[in-house]
PDB file of C-alpha atoms in Angstrom:
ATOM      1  CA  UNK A   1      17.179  69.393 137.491  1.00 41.00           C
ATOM      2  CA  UNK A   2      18.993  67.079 134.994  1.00 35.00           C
ATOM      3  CA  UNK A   3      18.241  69.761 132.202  1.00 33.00           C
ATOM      4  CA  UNK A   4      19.376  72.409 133.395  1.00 36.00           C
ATOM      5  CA  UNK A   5      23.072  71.258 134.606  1.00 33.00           C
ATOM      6  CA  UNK A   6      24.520  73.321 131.530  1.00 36.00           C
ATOM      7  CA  UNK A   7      23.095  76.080 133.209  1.00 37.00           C
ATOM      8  CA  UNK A   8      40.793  77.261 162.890  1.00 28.00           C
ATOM      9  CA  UNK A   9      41.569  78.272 164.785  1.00 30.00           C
ATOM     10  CA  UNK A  10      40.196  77.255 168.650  1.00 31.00           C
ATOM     11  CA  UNK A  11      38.141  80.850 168.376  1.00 28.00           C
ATOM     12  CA  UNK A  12      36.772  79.549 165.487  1.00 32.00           C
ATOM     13  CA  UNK A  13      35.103  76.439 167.279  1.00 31.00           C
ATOM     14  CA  UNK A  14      33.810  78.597 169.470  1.00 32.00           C
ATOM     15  CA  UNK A  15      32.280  81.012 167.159  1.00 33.00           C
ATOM     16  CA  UNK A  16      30.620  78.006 165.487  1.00 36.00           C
ATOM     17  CA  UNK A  17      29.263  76.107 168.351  1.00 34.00           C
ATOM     18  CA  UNK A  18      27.309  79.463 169.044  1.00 34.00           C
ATOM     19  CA  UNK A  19      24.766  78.322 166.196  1.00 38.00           C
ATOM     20  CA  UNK A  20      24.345  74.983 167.541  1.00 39.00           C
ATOM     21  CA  UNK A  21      25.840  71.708 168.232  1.00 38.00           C
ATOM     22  CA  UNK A  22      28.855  70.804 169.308  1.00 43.00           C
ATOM     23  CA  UNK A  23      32.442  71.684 168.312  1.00 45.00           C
ATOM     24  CA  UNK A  24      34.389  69.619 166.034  1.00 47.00           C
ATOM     25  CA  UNK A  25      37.114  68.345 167.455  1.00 46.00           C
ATOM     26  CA  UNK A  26      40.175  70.710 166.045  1.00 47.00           C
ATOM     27  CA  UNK A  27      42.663  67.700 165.813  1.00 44.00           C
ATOM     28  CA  UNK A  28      40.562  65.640 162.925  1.00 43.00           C
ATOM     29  CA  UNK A  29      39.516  69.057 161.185  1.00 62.00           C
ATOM     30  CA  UNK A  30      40.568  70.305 157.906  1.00 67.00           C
ATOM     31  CA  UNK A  31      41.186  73.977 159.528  1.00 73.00           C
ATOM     32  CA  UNK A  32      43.214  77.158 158.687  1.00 80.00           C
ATOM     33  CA  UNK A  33      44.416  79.217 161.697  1.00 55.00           C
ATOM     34  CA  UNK A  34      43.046  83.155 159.869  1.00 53.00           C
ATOM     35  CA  UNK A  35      39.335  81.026 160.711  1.00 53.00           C
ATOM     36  CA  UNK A  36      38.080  82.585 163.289  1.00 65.00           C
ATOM     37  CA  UNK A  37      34.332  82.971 163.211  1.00 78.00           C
ATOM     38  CA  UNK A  38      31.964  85.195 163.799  1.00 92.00           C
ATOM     39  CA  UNK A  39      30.523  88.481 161.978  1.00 96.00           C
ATOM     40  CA  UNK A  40      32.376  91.677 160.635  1.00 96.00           C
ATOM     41  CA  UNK A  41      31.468  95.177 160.948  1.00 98.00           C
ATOM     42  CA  UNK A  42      30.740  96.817 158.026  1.00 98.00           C
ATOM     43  CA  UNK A  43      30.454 100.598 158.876  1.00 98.00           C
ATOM     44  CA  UNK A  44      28.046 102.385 156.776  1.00 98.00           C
ATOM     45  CA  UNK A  45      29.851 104.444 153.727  1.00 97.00           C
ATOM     46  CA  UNK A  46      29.915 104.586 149.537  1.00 97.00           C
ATOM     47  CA  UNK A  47      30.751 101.280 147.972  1.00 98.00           C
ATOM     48  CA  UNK A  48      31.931 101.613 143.775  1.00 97.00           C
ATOM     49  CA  UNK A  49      29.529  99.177 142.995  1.00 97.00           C
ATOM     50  CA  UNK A  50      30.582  97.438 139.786  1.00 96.00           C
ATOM     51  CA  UNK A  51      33.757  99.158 139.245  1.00 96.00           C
ATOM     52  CA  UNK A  52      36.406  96.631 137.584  1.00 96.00           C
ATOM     53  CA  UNK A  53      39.573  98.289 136.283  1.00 91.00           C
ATOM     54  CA  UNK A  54      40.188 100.851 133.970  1.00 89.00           C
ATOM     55  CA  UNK A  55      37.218 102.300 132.039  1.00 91.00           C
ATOM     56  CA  UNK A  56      34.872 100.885 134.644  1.00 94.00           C
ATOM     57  CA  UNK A  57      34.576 103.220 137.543  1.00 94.00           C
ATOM     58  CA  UNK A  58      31.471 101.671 138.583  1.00 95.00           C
ATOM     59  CA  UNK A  59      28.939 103.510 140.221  1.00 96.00           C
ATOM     60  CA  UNK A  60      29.153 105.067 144.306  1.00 97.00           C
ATOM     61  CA  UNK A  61      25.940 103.882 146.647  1.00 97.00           C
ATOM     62  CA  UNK A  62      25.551 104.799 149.980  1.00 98.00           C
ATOM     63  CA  UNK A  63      25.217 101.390 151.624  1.00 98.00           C
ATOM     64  CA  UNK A  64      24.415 101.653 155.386  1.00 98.00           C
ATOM     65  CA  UNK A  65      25.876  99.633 158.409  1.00 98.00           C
ATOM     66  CA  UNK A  66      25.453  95.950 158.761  1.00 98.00           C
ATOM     67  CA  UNK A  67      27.257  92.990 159.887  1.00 98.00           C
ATOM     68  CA  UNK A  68      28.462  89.939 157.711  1.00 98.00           C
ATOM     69  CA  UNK A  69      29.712  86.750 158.611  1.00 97.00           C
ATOM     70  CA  UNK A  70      33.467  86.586 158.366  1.00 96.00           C
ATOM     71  CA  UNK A  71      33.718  83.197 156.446  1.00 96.00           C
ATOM     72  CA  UNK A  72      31.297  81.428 154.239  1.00 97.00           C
ATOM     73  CA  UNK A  73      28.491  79.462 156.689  1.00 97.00           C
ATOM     74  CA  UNK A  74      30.304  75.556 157.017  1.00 96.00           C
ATOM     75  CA  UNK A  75      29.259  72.740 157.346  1.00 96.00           C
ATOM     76  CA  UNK A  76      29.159  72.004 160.731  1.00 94.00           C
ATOM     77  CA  UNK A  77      27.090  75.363 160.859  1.00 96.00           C
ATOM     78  CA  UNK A  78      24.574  73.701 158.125  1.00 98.00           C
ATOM     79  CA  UNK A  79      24.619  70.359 160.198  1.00 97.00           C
ATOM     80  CA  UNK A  80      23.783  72.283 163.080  1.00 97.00           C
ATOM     81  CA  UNK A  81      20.641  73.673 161.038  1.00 98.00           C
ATOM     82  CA  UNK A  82      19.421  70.826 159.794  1.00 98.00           C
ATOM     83  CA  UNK A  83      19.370  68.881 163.087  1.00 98.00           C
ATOM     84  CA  UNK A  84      18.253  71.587 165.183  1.00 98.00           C
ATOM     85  CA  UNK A  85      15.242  71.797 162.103  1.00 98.00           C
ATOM     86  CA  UNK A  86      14.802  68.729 160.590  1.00 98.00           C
ATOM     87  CA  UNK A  87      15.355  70.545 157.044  1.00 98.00           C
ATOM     88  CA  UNK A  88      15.752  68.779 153.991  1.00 98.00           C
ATOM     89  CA  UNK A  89      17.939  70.453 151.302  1.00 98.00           C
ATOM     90  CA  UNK A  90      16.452  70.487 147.666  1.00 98.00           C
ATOM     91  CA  UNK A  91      19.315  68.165 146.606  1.00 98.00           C
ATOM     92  CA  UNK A  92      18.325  65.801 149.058  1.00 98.00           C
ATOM     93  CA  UNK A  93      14.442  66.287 147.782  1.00 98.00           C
ATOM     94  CA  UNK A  94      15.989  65.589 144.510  1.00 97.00           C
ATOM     95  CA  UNK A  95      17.512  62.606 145.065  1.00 98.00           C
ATOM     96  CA  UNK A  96      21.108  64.513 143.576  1.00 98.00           C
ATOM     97  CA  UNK A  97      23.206  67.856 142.325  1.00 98.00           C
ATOM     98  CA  UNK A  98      25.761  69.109 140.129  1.00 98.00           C
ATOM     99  CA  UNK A  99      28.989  68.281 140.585  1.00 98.00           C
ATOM    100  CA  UNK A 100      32.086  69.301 138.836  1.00 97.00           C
ATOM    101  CA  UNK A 101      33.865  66.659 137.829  1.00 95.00           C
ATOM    102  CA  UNK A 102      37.385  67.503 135.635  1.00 92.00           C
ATOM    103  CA  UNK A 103      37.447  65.547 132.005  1.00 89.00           C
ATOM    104  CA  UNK A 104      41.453  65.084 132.233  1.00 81.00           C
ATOM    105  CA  UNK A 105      41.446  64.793 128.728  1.00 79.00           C
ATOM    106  CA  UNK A 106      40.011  68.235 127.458  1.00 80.00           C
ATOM    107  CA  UNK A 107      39.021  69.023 123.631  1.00 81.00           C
ATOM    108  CA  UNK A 108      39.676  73.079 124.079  1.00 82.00           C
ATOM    109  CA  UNK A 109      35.819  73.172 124.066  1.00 85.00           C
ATOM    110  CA  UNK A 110      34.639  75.586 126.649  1.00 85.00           C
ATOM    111  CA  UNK A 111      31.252  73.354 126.505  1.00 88.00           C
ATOM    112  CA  UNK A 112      29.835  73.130 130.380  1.00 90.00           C
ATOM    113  CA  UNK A 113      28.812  69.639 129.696  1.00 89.00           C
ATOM    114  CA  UNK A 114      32.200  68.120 129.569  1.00 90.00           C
ATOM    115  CA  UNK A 115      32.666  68.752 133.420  1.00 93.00           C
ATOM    116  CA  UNK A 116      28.995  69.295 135.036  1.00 96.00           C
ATOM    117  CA  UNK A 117      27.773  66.026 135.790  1.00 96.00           C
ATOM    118  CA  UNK A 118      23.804  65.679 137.731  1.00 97.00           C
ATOM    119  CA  UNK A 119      25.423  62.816 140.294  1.00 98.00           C
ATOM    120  CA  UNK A 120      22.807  61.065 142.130  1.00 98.00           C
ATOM    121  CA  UNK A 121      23.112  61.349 145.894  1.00 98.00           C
ATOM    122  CA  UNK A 122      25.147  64.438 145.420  1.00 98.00           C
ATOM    123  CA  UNK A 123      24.183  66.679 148.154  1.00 98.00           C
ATOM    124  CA  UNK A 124      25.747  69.074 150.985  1.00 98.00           C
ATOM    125  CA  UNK A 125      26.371  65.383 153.095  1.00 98.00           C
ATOM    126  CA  UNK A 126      27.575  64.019 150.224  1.00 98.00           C
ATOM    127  CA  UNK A 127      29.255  66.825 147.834  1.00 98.00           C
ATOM    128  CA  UNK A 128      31.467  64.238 145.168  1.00 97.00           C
ATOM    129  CA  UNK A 129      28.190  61.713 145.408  1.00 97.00           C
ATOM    130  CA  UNK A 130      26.898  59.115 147.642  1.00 97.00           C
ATOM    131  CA  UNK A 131      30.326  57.580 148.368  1.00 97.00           C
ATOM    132  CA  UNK A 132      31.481  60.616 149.531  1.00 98.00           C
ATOM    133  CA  UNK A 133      30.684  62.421 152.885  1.00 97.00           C
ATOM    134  CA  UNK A 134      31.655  65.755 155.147  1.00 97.00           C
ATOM    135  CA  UNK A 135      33.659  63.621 157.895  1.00 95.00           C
ATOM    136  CA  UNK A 136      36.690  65.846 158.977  1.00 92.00           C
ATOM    137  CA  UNK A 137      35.603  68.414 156.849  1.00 94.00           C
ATOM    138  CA  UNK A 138      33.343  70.560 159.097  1.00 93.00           C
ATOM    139  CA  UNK A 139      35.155  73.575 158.245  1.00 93.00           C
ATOM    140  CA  UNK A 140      34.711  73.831 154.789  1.00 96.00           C
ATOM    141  CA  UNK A 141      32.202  75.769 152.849  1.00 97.00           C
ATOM    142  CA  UNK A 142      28.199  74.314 152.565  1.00 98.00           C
ATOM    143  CA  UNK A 143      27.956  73.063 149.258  1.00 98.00           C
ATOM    144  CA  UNK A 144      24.569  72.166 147.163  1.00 98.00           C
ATOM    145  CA  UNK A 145      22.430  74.136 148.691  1.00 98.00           C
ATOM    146  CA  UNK A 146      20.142  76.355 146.642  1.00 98.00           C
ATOM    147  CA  UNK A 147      18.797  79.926 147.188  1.00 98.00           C
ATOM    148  CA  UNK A 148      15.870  78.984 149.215  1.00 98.00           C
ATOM    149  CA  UNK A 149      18.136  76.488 151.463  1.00 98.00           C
ATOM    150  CA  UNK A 150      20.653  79.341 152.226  1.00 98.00           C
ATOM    151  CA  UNK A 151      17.563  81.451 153.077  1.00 98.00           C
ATOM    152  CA  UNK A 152      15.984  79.049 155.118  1.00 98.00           C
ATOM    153  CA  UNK A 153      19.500  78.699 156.867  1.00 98.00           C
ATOM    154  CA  UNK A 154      19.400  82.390 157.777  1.00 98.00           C
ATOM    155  CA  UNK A 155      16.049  82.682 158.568  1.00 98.00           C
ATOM    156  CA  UNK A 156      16.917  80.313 161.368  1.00 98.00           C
ATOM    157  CA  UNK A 157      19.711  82.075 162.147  1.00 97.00           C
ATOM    158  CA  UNK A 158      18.139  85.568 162.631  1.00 97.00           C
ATOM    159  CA  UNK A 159      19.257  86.941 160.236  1.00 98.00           C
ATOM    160  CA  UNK A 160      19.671  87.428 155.894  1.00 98.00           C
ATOM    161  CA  UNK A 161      21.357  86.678 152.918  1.00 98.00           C
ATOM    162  CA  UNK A 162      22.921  90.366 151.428  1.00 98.00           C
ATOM    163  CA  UNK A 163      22.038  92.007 148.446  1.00 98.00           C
ATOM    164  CA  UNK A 164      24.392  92.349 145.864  1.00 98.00           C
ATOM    165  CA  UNK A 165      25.384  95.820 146.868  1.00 98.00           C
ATOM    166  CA  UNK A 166      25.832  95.010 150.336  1.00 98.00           C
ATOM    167  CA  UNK A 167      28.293  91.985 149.551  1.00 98.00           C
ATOM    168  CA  UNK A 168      30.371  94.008 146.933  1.00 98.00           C
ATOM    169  CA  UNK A 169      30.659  96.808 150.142  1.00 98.00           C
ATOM    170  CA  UNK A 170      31.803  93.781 152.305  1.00 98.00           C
ATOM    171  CA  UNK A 171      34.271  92.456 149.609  1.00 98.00           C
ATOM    172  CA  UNK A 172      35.432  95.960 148.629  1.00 98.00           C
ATOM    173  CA  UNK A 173      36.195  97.141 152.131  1.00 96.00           C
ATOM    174  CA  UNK A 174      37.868 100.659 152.138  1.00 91.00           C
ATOM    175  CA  UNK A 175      38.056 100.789 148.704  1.00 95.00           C
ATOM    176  CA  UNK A 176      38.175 104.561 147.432  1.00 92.00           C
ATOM    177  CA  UNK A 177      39.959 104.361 144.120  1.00 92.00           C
ATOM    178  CA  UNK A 178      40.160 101.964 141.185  1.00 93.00           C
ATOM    179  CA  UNK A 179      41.186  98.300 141.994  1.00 94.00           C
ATOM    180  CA  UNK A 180      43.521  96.055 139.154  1.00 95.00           C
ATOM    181  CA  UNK A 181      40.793  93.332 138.787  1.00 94.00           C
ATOM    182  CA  UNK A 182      43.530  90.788 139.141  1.00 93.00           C
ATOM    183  CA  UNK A 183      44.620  91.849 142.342  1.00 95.00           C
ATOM    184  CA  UNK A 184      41.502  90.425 144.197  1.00 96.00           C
ATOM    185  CA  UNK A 185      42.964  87.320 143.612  1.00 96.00           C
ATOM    186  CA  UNK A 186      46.893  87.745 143.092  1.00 96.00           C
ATOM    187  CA  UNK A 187      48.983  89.909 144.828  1.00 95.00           C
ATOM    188  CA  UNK A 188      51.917  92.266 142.867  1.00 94.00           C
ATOM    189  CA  UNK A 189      53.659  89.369 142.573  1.00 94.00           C
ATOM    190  CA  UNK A 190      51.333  87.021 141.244  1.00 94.00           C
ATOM    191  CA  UNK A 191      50.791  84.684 144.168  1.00 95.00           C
ATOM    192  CA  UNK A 192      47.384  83.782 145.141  1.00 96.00           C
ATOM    193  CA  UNK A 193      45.643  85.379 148.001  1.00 96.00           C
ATOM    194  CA  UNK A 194      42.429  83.497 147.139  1.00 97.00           C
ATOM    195  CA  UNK A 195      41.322  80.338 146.336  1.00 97.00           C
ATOM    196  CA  UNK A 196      41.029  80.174 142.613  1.00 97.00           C
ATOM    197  CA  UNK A 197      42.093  77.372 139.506  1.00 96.00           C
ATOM    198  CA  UNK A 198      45.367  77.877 138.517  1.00 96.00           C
ATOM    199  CA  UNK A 199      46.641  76.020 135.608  1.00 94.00           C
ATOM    200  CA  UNK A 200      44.559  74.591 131.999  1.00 93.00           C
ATOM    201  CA  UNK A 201      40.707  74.345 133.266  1.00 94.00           C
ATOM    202  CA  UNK A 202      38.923  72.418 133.405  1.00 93.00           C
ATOM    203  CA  UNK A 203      41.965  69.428 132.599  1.00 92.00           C
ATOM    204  CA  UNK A 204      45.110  70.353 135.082  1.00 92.00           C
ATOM    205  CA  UNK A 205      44.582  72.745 138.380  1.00 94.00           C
ATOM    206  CA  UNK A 206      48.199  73.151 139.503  1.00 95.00           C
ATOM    207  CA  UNK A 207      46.893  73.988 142.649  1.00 95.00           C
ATOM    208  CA  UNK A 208      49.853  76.606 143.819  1.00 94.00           C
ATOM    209  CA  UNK A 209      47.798  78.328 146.239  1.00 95.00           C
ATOM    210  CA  UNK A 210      47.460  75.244 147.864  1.00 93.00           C
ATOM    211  CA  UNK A 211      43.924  74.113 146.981  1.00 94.00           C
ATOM    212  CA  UNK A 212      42.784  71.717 144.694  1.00 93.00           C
ATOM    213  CA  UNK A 213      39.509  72.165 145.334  1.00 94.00           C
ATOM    214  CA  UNK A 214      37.498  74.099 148.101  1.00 96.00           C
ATOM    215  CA  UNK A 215      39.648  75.319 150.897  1.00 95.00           C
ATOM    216  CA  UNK A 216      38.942  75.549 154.259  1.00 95.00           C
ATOM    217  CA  UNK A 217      36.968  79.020 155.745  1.00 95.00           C
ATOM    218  CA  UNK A 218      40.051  81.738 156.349  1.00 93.00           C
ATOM    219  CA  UNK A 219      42.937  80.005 154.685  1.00 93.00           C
ATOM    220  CA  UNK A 220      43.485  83.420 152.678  1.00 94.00           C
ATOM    221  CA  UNK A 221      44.070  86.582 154.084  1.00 92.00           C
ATOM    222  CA  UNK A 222      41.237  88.774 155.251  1.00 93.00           C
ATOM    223  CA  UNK A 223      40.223  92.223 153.948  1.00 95.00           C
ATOM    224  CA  UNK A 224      40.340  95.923 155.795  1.00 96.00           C
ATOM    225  CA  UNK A 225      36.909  94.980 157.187  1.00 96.00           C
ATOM    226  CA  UNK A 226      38.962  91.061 158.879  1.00 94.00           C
ATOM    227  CA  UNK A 227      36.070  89.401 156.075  1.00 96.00           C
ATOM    228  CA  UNK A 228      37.637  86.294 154.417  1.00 96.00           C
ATOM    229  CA  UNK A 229      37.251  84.238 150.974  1.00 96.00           C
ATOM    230  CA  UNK A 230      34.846  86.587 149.415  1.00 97.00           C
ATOM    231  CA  UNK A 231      36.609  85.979 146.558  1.00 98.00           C
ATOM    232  CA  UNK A 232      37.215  82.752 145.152  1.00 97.00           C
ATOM    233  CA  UNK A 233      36.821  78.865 147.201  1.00 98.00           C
ATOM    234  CA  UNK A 234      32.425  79.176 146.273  1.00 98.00           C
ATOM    235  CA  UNK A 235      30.235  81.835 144.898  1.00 98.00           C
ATOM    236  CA  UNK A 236      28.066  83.001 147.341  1.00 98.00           C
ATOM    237  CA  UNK A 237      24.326  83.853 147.167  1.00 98.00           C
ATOM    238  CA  UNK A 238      22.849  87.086 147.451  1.00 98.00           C
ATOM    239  CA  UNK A 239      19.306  88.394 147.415  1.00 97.00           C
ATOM    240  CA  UNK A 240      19.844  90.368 144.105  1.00 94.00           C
ATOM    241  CA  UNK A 241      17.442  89.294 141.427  1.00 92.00           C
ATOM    242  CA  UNK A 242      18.019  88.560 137.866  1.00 90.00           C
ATOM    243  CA  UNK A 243      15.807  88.153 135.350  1.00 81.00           C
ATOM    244  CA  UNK A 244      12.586  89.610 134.646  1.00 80.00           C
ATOM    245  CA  UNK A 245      10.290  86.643 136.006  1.00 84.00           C
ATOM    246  CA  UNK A 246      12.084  86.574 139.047  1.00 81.00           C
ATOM    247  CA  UNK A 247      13.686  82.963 138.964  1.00 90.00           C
ATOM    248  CA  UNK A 248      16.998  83.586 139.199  1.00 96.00           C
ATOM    249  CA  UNK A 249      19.136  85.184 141.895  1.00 97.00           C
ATOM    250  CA  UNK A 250      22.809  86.693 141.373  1.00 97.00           C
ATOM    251  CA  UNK A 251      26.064  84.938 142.706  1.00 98.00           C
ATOM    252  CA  UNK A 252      28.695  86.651 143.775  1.00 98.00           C
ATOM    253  CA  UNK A 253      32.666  86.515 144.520  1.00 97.00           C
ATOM    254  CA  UNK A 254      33.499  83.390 142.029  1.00 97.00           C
ATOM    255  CA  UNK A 255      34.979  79.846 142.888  1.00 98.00           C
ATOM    256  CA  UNK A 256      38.176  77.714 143.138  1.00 97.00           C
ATOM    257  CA  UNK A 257      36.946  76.780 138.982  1.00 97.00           C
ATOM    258  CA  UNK A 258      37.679  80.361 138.285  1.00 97.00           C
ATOM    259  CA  UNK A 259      40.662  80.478 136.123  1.00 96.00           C
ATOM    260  CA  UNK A 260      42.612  82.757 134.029  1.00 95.00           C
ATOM    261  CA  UNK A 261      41.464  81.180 130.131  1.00 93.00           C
ATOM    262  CA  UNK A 262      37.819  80.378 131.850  1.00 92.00           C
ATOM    263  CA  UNK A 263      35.455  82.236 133.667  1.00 90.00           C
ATOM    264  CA  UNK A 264      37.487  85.285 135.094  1.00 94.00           C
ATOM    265  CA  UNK A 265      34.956  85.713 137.799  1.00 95.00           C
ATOM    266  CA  UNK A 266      37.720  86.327 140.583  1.00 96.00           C
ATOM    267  CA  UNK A 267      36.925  89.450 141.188  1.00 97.00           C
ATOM    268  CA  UNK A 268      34.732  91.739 142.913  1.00 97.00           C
ATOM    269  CA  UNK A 269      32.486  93.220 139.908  1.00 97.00           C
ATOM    270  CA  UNK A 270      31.945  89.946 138.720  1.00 96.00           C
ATOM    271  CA  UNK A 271      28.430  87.558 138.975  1.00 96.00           C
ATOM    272  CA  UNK A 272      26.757  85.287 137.657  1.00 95.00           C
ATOM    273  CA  UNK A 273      22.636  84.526 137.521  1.00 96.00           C
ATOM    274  CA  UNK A 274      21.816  81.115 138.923  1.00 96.00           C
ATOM    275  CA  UNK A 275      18.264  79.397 138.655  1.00 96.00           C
ATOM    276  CA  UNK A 276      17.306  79.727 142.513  1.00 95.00           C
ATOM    277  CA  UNK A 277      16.140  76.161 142.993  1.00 96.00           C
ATOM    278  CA  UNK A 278      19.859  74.954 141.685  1.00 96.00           C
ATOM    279  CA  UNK A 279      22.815  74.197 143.707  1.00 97.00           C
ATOM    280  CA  UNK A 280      26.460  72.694 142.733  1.00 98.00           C
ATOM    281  CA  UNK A 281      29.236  71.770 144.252  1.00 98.00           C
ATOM    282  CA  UNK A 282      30.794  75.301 143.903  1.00 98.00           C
ATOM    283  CA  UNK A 283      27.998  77.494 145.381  1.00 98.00           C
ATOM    284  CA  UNK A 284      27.649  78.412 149.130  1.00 98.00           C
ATOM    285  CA  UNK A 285      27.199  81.678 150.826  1.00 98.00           C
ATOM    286  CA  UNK A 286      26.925  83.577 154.262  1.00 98.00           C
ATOM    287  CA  UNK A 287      24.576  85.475 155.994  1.00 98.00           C
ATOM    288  CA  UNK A 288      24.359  89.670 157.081  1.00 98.00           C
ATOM    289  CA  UNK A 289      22.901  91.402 159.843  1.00 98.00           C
ATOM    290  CA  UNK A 290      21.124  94.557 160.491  1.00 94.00           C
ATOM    291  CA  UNK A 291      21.866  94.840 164.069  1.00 93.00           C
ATOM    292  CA  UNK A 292      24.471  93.492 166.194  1.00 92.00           C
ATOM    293  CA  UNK A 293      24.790  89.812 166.302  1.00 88.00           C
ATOM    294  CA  UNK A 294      24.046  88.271 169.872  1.00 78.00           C
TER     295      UNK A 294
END
């Protein structure tokens, strides 16, 4: 893995206890009062798929119903998972991950290197490194956990991990016309409404929408379809390949390293291809449905 670094609410504790385990107790939780579990409806109808501002309509799909979980999957959802299973994350196989880990001092380089670090012991118990752990932090977004651990977590679930096209329909909502590709993220008047870098990255996040760092699930507003943090906090896995020998898979939505002089990727359109058997401590997901969720 080394060589390839460059590369709530109380209704929300009840939605989560559904998958297992017990509730965390709300009173030593980082939590957000929009959490509030469960899946979305997502009513069949066109999605622009890949349309990002002016000159890129993208093009219209028919995508057909399904349901998608409102926030990304936490980790007190994971931990539920794992003891329920016994399952071992590929970090863990490992024996580490990739974590970001800011310079301070920064050269103007846009070279990966200077903030990707492979930290042994980094894994979704343990997202800075081995000194670091998930107490009091159930309701924050899985971290470290590659394509096949996210699909292992669904698989438990019942359900799957969406295809591109399905998350961009779940992200877009009701869209019908073109979108600014800034306003996923800011509003008219430039205040965050996702979790996002704000500031010089990867040296100073000024963290004015609150966050430096991943936020708690549903501490931004929603969209039409009440679906949260699509955009921004972690990318998200989807099923979509990329690449011709099939080792990659696309990630969707950006992360809270997304800033205006680097990476961009705060909007819907945008994704990036990820080596499937790589995690970091920016890249979670959530799962879909075909039918209605028990």
């Amino acid at each position: 893995m080394k060589r390839r670094i460059g590369a709530v609410a109380a209704v929300a504790i009840a939605a989560a206890a559904l998958l297992g385990g017990a509730a965390p107790d709300a009173g030593s939780q980082l939590l957000c009062s929009a959490a509030i579990g469960g899946m979305a409806y997502v009513p069949a109808g066109k999605v622009l798929y890949g349309e990002d501002g002016t000159g890129r309509p993208g093009q219209k799909i028919d995508v057909p119903a399904f349901w998608i979980d409102r926030e990304e999957v936490t980790n007190h959802q994971f931990a539920a998972f794992a003891e329920a299973t016994g399952y071992v994350t590929t970090a863990e196989h490992e024996g580490g991950s990739a974590v970001f880990i800011s310079p301070g001092k920064w050269n103007g380089d846009y070279d990966p290197s200077q903030w990707w670090r492979f930290v042994k012991g980094a894994s979704w118990r343990h997202p800075q490194g081995p000194d670091s752990d998930i107490v009091g932090k159930d309701w924050l977004p899985v971290v470290h956990v590659t394509y096949e651990d996210a699909l292992a977590y669904a698989r438990w679930a019942g359900r799957e991990l969406p295809d591109a096209v399905q998350w961009e329909r779940a992200a877009r909502s009701d869209q019908d016309a073109p979108h600014d590709p800034y306003r996923w993220a800011y509003n008219a008047d430039g205040k965050p409404i996702a979790n996002s870098w704000q500031g010089v990255f990867p040296a100073v996040d000024t963290a004015s929408d609150g966050y430096a760092g991943i936020a708690p699930v549903g501490c931004f507003p929603g969209n039409a379809f009440g679906i949260h943090d699509m955009i921004g906090n972690v990318w998200e896995w989807t099923s979509g390949a990329a690449g011709a020998d099939g080792r990659e898979r696309l990630l969707k939505g950006g992360s809270f390293l997304c800033a205006f002089n680097y990476c961009q990727n705060f909007r819907a359109a945008a994704f990036q291809a990820q080596e499937r058997d790589l995690g970091a401590s920016h890249i979670g997901f959530r799962t879909i449905s075909r039918s209605p969720p028990a």
